Coordinates of C-alpha atoms and ligand atoms in Angstrom, one line a residue:
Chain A
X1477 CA 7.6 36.9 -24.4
X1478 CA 10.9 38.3 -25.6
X1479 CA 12.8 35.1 -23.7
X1480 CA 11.0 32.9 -26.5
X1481 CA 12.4 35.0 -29.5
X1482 CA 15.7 34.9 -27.8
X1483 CA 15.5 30.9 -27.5
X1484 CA 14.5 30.5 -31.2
X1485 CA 17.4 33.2 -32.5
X1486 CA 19.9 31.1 -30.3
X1487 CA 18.5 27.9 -30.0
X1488 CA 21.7 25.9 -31.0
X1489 CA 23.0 27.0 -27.9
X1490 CA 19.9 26.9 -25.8
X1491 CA 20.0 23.0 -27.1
X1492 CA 23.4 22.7 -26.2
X1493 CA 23.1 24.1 -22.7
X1494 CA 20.1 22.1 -21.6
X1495 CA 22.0 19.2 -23.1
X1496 CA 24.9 20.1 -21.0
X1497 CA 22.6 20.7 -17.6
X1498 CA 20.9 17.1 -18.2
X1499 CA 24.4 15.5 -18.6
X1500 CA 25.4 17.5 -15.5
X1501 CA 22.5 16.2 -13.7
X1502 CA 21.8 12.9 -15.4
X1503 CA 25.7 11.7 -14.4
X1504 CA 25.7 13.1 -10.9
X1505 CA 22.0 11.2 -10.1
X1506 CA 23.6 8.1 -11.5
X1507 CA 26.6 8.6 -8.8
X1508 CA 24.4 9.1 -6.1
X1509 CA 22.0 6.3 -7.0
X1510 CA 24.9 4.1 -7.2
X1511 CA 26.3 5.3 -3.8
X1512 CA 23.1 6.2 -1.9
X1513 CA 20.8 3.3 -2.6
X1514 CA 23.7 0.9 -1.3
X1515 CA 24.0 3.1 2.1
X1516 CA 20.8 3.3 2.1
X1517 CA 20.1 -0.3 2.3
X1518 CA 23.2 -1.0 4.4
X1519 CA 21.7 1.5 7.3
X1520 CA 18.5 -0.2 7.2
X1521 CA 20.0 -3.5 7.8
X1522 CA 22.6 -1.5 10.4
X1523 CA 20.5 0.3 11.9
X1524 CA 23.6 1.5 14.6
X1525 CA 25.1 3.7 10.9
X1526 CA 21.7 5.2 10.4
X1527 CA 22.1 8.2 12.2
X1528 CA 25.8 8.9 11.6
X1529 CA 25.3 8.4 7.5
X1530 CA 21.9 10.1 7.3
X1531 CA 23.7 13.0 9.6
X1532 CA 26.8 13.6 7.8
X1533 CA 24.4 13.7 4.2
X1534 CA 22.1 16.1 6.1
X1535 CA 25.2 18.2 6.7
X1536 CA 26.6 18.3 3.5
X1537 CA 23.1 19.4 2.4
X1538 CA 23.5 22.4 4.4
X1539 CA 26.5 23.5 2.9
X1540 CA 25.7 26.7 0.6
X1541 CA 26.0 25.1 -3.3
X1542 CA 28.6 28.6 -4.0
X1543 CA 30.7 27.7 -0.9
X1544 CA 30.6 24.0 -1.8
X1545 CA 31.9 24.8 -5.4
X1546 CA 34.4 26.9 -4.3
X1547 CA 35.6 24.3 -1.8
X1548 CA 36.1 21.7 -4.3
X1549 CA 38.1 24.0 -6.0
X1550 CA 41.6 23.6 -5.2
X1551 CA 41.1 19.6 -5.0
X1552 CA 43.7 18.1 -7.3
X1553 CA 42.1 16.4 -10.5
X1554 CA 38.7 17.6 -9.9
X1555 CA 39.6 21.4 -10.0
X1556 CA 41.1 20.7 -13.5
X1557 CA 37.7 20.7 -14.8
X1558 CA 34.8 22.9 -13.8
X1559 CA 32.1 19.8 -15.0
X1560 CA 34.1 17.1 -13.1
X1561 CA 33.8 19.3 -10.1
X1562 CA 30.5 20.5 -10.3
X1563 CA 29.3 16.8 -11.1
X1564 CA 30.8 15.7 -7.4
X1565 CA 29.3 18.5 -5.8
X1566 CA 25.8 17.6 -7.4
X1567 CA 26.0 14.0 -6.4
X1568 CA 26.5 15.0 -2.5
X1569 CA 23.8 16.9 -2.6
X1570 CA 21.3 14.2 -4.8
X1571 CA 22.7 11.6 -1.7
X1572 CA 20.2 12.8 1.2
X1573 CA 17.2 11.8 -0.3
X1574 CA 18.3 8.9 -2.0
X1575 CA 19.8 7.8 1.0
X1576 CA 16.8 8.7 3.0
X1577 CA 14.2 7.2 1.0
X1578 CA 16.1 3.7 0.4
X1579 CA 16.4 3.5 4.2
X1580 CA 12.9 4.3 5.3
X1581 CA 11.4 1.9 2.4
X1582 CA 13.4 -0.9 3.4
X1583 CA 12.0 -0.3 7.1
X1584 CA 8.4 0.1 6.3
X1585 CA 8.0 -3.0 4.7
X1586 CA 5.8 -4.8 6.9
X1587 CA 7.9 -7.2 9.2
X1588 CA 5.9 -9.9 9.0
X1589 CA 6.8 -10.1 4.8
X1590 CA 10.6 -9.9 5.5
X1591 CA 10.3 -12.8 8.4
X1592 CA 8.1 -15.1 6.9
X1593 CA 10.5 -14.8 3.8
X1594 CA 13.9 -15.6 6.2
X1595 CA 11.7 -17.9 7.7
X1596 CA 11.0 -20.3 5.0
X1597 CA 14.7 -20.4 4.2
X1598 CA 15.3 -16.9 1.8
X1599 CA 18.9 -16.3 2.1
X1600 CA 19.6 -12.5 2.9
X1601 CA 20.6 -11.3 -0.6
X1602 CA 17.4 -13.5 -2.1
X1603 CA 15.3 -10.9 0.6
X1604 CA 16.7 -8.4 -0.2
X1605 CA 16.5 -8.5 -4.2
X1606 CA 12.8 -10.1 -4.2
X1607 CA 11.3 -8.6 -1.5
X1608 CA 12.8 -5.5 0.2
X1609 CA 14.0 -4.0 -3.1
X1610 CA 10.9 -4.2 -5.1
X1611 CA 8.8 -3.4 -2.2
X1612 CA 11.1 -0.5 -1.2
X1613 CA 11.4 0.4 -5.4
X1614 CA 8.8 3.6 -5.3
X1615 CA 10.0 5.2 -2.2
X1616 CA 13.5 4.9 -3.4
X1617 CA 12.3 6.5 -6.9
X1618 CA 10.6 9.1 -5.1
X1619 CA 14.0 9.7 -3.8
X1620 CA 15.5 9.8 -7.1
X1621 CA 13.0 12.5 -8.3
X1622 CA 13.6 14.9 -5.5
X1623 CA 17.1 14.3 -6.2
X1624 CA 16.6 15.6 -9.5
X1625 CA 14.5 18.1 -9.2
X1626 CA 16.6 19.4 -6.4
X1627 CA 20.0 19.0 -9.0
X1628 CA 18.3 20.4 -12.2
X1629 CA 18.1 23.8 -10.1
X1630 CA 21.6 23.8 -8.7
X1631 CA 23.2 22.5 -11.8
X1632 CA 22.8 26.2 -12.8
X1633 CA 24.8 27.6 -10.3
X1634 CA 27.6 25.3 -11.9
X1635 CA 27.8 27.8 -14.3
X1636 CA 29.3 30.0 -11.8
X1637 CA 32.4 27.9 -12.0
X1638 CA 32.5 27.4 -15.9
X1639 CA 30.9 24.2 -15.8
X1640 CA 28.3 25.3 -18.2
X1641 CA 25.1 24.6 -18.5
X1642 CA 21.2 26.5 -18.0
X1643 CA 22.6 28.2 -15.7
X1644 CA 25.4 30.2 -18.2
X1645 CA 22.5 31.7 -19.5
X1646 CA 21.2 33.2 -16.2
X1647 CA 24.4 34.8 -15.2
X1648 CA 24.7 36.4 -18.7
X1649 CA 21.9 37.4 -18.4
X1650 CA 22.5 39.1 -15.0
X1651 CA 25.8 40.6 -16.1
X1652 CA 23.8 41.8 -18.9
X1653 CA 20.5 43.2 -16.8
X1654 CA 18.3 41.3 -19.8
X1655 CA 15.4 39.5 -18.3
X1656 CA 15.0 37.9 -21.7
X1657 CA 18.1 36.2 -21.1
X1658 CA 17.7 35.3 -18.0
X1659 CA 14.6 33.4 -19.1
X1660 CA 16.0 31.7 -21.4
X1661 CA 17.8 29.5 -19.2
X1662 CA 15.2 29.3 -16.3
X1663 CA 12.3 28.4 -18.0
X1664 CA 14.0 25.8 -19.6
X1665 CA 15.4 24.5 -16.6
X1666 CA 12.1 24.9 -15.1
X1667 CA 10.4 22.5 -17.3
X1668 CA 13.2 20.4 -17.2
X1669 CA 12.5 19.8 -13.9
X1670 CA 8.8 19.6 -14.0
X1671 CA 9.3 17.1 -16.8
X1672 CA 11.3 15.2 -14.6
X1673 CA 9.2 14.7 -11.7
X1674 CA 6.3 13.9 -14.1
X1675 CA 8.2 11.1 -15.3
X1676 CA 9.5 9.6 -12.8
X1677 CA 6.1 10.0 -11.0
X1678 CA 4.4 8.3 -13.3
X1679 CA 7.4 5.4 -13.3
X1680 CA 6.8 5.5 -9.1
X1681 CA 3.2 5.0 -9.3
X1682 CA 3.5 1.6 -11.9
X1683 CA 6.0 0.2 -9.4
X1684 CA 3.7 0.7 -6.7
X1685 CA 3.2 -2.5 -4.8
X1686 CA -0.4 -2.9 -4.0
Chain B
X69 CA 15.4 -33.9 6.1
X70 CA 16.4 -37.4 5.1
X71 CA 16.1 -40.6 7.0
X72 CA 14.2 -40.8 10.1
X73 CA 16.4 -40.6 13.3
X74 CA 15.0 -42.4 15.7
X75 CA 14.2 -40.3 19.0
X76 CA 12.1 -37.2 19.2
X77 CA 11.8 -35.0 16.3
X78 CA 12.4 -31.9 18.1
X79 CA 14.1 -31.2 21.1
X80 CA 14.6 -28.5 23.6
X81 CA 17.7 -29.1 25.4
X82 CA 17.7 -26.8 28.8
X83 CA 16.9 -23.8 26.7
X84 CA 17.5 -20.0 28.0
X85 CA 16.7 -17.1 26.0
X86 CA 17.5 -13.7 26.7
X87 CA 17.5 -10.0 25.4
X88 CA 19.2 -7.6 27.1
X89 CA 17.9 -7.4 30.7
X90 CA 14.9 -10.1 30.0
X91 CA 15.0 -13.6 30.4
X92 CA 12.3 -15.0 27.7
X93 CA 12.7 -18.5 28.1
X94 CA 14.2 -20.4 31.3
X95 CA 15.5 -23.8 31.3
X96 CA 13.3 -24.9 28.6
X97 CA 13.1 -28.6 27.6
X98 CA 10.6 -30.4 25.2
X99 CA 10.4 -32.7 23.3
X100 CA 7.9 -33.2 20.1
X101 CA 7.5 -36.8 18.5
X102 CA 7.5 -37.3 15.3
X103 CA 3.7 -37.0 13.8
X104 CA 2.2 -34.8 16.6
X105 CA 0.4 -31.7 16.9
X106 CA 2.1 -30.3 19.8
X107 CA 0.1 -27.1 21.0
X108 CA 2.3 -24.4 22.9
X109 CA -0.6 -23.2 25.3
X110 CA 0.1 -19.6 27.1
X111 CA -0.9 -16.1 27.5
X112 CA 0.6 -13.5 25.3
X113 CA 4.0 -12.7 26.5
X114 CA 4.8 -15.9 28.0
X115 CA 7.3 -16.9 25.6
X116 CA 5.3 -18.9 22.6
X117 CA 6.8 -17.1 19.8
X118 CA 9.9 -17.2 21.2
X119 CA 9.8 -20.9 21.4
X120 CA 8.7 -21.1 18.1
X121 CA 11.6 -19.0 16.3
X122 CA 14.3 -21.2 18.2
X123 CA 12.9 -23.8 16.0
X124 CA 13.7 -22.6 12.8
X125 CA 16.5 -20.6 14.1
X126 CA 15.4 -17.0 13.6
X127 CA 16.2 -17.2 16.9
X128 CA 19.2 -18.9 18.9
X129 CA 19.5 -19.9 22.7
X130 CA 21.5 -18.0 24.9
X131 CA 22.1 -21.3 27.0
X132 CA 21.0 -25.0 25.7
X133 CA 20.5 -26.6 22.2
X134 CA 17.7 -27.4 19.9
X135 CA 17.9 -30.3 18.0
X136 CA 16.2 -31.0 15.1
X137 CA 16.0 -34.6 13.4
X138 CA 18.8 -35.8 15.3
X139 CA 20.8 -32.6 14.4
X140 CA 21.8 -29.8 16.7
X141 CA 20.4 -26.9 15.5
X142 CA 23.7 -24.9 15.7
X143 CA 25.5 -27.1 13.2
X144 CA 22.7 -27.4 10.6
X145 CA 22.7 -25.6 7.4
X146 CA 20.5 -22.0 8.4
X147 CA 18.8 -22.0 4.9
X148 CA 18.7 -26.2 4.5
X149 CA 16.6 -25.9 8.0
X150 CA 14.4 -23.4 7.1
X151 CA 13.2 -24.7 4.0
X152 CA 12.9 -28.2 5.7
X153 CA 9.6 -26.4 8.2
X154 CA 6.9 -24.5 7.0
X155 CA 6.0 -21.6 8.9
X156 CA 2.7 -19.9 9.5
X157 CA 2.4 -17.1 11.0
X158 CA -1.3 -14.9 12.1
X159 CA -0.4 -12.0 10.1
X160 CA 0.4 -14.6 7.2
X161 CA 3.3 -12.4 5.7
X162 CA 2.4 -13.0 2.2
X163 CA 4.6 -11.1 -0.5
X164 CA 2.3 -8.2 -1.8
X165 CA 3.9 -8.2 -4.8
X166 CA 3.6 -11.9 -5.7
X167 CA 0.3 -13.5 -6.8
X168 CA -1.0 -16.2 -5.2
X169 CA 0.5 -19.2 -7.7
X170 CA 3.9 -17.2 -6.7
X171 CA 3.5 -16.4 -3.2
X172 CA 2.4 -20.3 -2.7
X173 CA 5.3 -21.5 -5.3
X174 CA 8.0 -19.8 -3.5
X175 CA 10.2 -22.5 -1.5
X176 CA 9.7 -24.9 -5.0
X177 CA 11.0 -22.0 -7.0
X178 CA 13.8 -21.3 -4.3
X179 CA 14.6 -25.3 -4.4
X180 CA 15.0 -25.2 -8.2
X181 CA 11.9 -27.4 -9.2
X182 CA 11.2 -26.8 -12.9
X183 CA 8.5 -24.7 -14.0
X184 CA 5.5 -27.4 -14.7
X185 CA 6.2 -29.4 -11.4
X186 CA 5.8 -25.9 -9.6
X187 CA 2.8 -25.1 -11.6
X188 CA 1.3 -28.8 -10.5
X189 CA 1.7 -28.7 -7.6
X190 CA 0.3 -24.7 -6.8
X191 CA -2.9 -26.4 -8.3
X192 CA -2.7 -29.6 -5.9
X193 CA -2.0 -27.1 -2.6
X194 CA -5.1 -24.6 -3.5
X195 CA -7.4 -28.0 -3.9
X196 CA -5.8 -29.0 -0.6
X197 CA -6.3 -25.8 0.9
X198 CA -9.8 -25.2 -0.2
X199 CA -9.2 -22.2 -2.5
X200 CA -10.9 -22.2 -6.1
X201 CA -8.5 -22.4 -8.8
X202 CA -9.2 -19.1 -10.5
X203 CA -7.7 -17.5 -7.0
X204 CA -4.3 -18.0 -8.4
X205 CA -3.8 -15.4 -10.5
X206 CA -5.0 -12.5 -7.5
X207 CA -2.9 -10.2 -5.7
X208 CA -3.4 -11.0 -1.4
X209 CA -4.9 -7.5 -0.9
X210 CA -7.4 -9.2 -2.9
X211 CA -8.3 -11.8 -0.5
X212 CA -10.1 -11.9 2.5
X213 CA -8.4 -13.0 5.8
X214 CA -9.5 -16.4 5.5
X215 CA -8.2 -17.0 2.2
X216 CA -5.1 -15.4 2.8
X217 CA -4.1 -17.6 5.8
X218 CA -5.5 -20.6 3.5
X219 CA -2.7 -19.2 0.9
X220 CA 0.0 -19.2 4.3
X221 CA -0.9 -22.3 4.6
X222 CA -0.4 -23.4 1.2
X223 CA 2.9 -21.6 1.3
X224 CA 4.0 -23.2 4.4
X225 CA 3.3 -27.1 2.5
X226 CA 4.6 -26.0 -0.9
X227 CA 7.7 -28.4 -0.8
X228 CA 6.5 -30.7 1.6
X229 CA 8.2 -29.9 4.8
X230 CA 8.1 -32.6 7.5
X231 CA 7.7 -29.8 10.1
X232 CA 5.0 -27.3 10.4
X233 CA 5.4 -24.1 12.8
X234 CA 2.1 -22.2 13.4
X235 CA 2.0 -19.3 15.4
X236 CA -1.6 -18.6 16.1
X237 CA -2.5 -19.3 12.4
X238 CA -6.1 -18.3 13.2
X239 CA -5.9 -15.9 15.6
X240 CA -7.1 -13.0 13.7
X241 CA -10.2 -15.0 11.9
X242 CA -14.0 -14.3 12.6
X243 CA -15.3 -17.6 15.0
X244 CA -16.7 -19.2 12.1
X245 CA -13.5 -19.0 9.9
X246 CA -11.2 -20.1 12.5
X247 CA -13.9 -22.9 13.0
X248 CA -13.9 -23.8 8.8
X249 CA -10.1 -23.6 9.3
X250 CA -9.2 -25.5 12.4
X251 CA -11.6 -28.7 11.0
X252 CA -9.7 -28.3 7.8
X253 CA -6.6 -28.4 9.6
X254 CA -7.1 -31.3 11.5
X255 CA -8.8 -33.5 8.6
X256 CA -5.3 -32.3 6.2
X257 CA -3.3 -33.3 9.3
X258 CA -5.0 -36.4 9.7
X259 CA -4.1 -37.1 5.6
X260 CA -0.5 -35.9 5.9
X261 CA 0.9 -36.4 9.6
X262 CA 2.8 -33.3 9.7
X263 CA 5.2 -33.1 13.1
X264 CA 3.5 -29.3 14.2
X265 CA 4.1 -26.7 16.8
X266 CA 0.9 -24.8 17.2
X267 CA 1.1 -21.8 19.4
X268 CA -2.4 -20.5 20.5
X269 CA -3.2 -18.5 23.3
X270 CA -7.0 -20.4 23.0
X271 CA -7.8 -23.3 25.4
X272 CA -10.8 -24.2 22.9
X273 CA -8.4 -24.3 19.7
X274 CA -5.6 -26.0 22.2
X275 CA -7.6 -28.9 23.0
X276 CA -9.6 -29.5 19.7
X277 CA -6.3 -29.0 17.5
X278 CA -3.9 -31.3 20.2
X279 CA -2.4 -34.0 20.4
X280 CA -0.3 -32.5 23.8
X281 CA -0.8 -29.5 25.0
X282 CA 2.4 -27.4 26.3
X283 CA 1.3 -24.8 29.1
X284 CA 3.6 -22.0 29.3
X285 CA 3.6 -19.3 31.8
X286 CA 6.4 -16.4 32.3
X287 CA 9.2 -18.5 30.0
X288 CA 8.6 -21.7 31.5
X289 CA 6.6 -24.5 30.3
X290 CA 4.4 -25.1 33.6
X291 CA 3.3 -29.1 32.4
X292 CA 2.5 -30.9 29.5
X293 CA -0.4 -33.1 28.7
X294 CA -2.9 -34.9 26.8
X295 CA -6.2 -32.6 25.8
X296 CA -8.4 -34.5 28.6
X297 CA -5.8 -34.8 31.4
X298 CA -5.8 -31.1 31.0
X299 CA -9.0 -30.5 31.5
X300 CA -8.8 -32.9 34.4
X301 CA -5.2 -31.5 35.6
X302 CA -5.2 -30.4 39.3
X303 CA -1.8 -28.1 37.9
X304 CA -2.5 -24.9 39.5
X305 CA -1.9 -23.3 36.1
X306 CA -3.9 -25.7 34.4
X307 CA -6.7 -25.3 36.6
X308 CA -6.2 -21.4 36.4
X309 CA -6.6 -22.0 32.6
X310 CA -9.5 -24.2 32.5
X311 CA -11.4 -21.7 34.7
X312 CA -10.4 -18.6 33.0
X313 CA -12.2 -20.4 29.8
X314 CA -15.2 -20.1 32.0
X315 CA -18.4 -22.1 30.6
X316 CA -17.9 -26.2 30.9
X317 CA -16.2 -26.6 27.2
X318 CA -18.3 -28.0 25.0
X319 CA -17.7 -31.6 24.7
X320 CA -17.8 -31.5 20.8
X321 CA -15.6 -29.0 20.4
X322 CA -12.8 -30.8 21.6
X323 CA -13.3 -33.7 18.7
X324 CA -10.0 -33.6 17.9
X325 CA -8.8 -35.2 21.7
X326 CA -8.3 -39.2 21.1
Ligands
ADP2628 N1 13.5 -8.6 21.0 C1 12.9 -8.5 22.2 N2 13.2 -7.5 23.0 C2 12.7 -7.4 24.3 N3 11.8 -8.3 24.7 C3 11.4 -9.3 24.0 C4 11.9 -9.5 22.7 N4 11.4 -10.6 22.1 C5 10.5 -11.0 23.1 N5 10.5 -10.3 24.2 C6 9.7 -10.5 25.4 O1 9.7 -11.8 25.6 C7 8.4 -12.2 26.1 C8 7.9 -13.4 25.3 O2 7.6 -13.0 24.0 P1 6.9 -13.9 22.9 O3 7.8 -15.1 22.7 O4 6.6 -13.1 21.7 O5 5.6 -14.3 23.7 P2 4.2 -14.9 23.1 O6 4.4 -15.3 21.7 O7 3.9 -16.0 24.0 O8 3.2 -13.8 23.2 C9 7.6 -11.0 26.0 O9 7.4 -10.5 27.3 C10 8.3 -10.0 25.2 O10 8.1 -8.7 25.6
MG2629 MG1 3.4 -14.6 20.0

């Protein structure tokens, strides 16, 4: 339990990391909510983008996070600052299952709802913000969650790059051969992320249409 | 809808529809008079729906025009149409997520009536429908199927649409539900004189419900006829029908034939 003593000797930096991993992973979940949930309902409705959209963010989920960060790199503005950079390369990454699960809630509404709605004279965006949205709203958080589950654990491999973070704490703590160290930043990243899906598990199931 | 136009109420103009490869409907003309209960009589695949969602335009012709009060349906307002005709449909497609007062409220609420005319007029439409008051507040997974198609119907009425489109309202009722339902039907028809388009596949709900009843076989709408010429009809179809219904029909089922 040495990790713990470590946390409580440097706890105002343990603070400060984990505050700078959940601004690294808070920011870059807000990008790709604010990207991914509008492609995501734009391939429902196009059905013809679906594959090409949910292909290329399959893709750039397959890149290795090290190679992505390194890629990014030499890019102009972004390369200027290691956060800026590592926040992109976290928001492509959080895009596949936002993407993913605002598409396939939109289509599994039942089709009955959506056409009886257009039917009696709903106008597309009246559909779509009082019936496919909050129909579609818990898949589409479920998305969110796996998104950040899936960033609060690469958000430490941002450190590689300077961009701070848990993870700063991990490679110390390699370069160093202290376990203690390296516990100090995974565990807390750890609950991090357990916190998270708890929450937003808990927020899914209230929006859960009956 | 404003004025009455005189002529029919609906009209098919030489309709085709087609997807892709399929030809749905073939030169398909009607016409439905204001007042009726026109019943759209066929087998499952023989182009009711179809006929149905070129009404209201969630479907348009690939050849012809519908006309709908004296307006083509082409150059009407889409959303102005649809909130003109009620539409009912078997699997209901009531809103999960709304309560009944909101599911049924919906077109007022879309029309921007004021909060206590809605709230009237939800309690007028669940008296009219036969649903106990205290029903408003429940969620449809908290219905039963009769009640929930009693709610589509109350939907469909909300803000008093001149047309009604039903698409096998009752189709997926027990006997004696569809039977509570269909006399319901015809004694709320009888108070309000709806123009409807009924689409059944049931010669027993076709000739009790009808004023006319529209056979239609493979697209094409075979004849058209009062509920006891059809019974009478030496149409091949017709006949095919009548005898595919086996057992003489019982004479007081078909109460609602004039
Ligand atoms: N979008 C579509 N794509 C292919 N075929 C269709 C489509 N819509 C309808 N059809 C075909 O048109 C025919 C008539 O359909 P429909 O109007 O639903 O018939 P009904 O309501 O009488 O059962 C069916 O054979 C159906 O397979
Ligand atoms: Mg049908």
């Amino acid at each position: 339990m040495s990790f713990l003593q470590f946390i409580l000797q440097n706890r105002g930096q343990v603070f400060e990391l984990t505050a700078e991993h959940l601004w690294l992973v808070g920011l870059s979940t807000f990008f790709a909510a604010l990207i991914g949930i509008p492609l995501g309902i734009l391939i429902a409705h196009w059905p013809r983008l679906d594959k090409s959209v949910l292909g290329t963010a399959n893709v750039i989920q397959t890149v290795p996070s090290l190679a992505l960060f390194g890629f990014l790199l030499p890019v102009p503005w972004l390369g200027d600052r290691a956060d800026r950079l590592a926040i992109l390369a976290l928001t492509l990454y959080a895009l596949l299952p936002i993407i993913r699960n605002t598409y396939t809630g939109i289509r599994g509404i039942d089709a009955a709802v959506v056409e009886s709605g257009r039917g009696m004279g709903m106008t597309e965006s009246q559909l779509l913000l009082q019936v496919e949205l909050p129909l579609a709203m818990s898949v589409i958080l479920s998305g969110v969650r796996t998104a950040v589950v899936i960033s609060v654990g690469l958000a430490t491999i941002a450190a590689a790059i300077g961009a701070g973070g848990l993870g700063e704490l991990i490679f110390r703590g390699l370069a160093m051969v202290d376990n203690s160290v390296i516990l100090a930043g995974a565990v807390p990243a750890a609950v991090l992320a357990l916190l998270a899906d708890f929450g937003i598990g808990l927020l899914e199931q209230r929006l859960q249409p009956r | 809808m404003q004025e009455p136009i005189p002529g029919p109420f609906i009209e098919f103009r030489n309709v085709s529809y087609r997807v892709a490869e399929t030809q749905v409907l073939s030169n398909f003309t009607l016409q439905v008079e204001r007042g009726e209960v026109l019943v759209l009589l066929g087998r499952s695949g023989s182009g009711k729906t179809t006929t149905l969602k070129l009404i209201n335009r969630l479907l348009s012709p690939s050849s012809g025009e519908v006309w709908v009060n004296g307006v083509r349906n082409f150059d009407a307002d889409i959303i102005r149409l649809r909130r003109g005709i009620g539409y009912v449909i078997q699997e209901v497609g009531l809103f999960p997520h709304f309560n009944v007062a909101r599911n049924i409220g919906l077109v007022p609420k879309l029309e921007g009536w004021p909060e206590p005319k809605i709230r009237r007029r939800i309690d007028e439409l669940l008296q009219l429908t036969g649903l106990a008051p205290e029903i408003a507040s429940r969620f449809p997974h908290q219905l039963s199927g009769g009640q929930r198609q009693r709610v589509g119907v109350a939907r469909a009425l909300a803000a008093n649409p001149e047309i009604l489109l039903m698409d096998e309202p009752f189709g997926a009722l027990d006997p004696l539900t569809r039977d509570d339902l269909q006399r319901e039907f015809l004694a709320l028809q009888k108070s309000l004189g709806k123009t409807v388009v009924f689409v059944t596949h049931d010669l027993r709900e076709a000739l009790r419900l009808g004023s006319r009843i529209g056979l239609m076989e493979a697209g094409r709408l075979v004849t058209i006829l009062g509920p006891a010429e059809f019974l009478r009809s030496s149409d091949p179809w017709a006949a095919a029908y009548v005898k595919a219904f086996g057992d003489p029909l019982d004479p007081d089922r078909t109460e609602g034939v004039s």
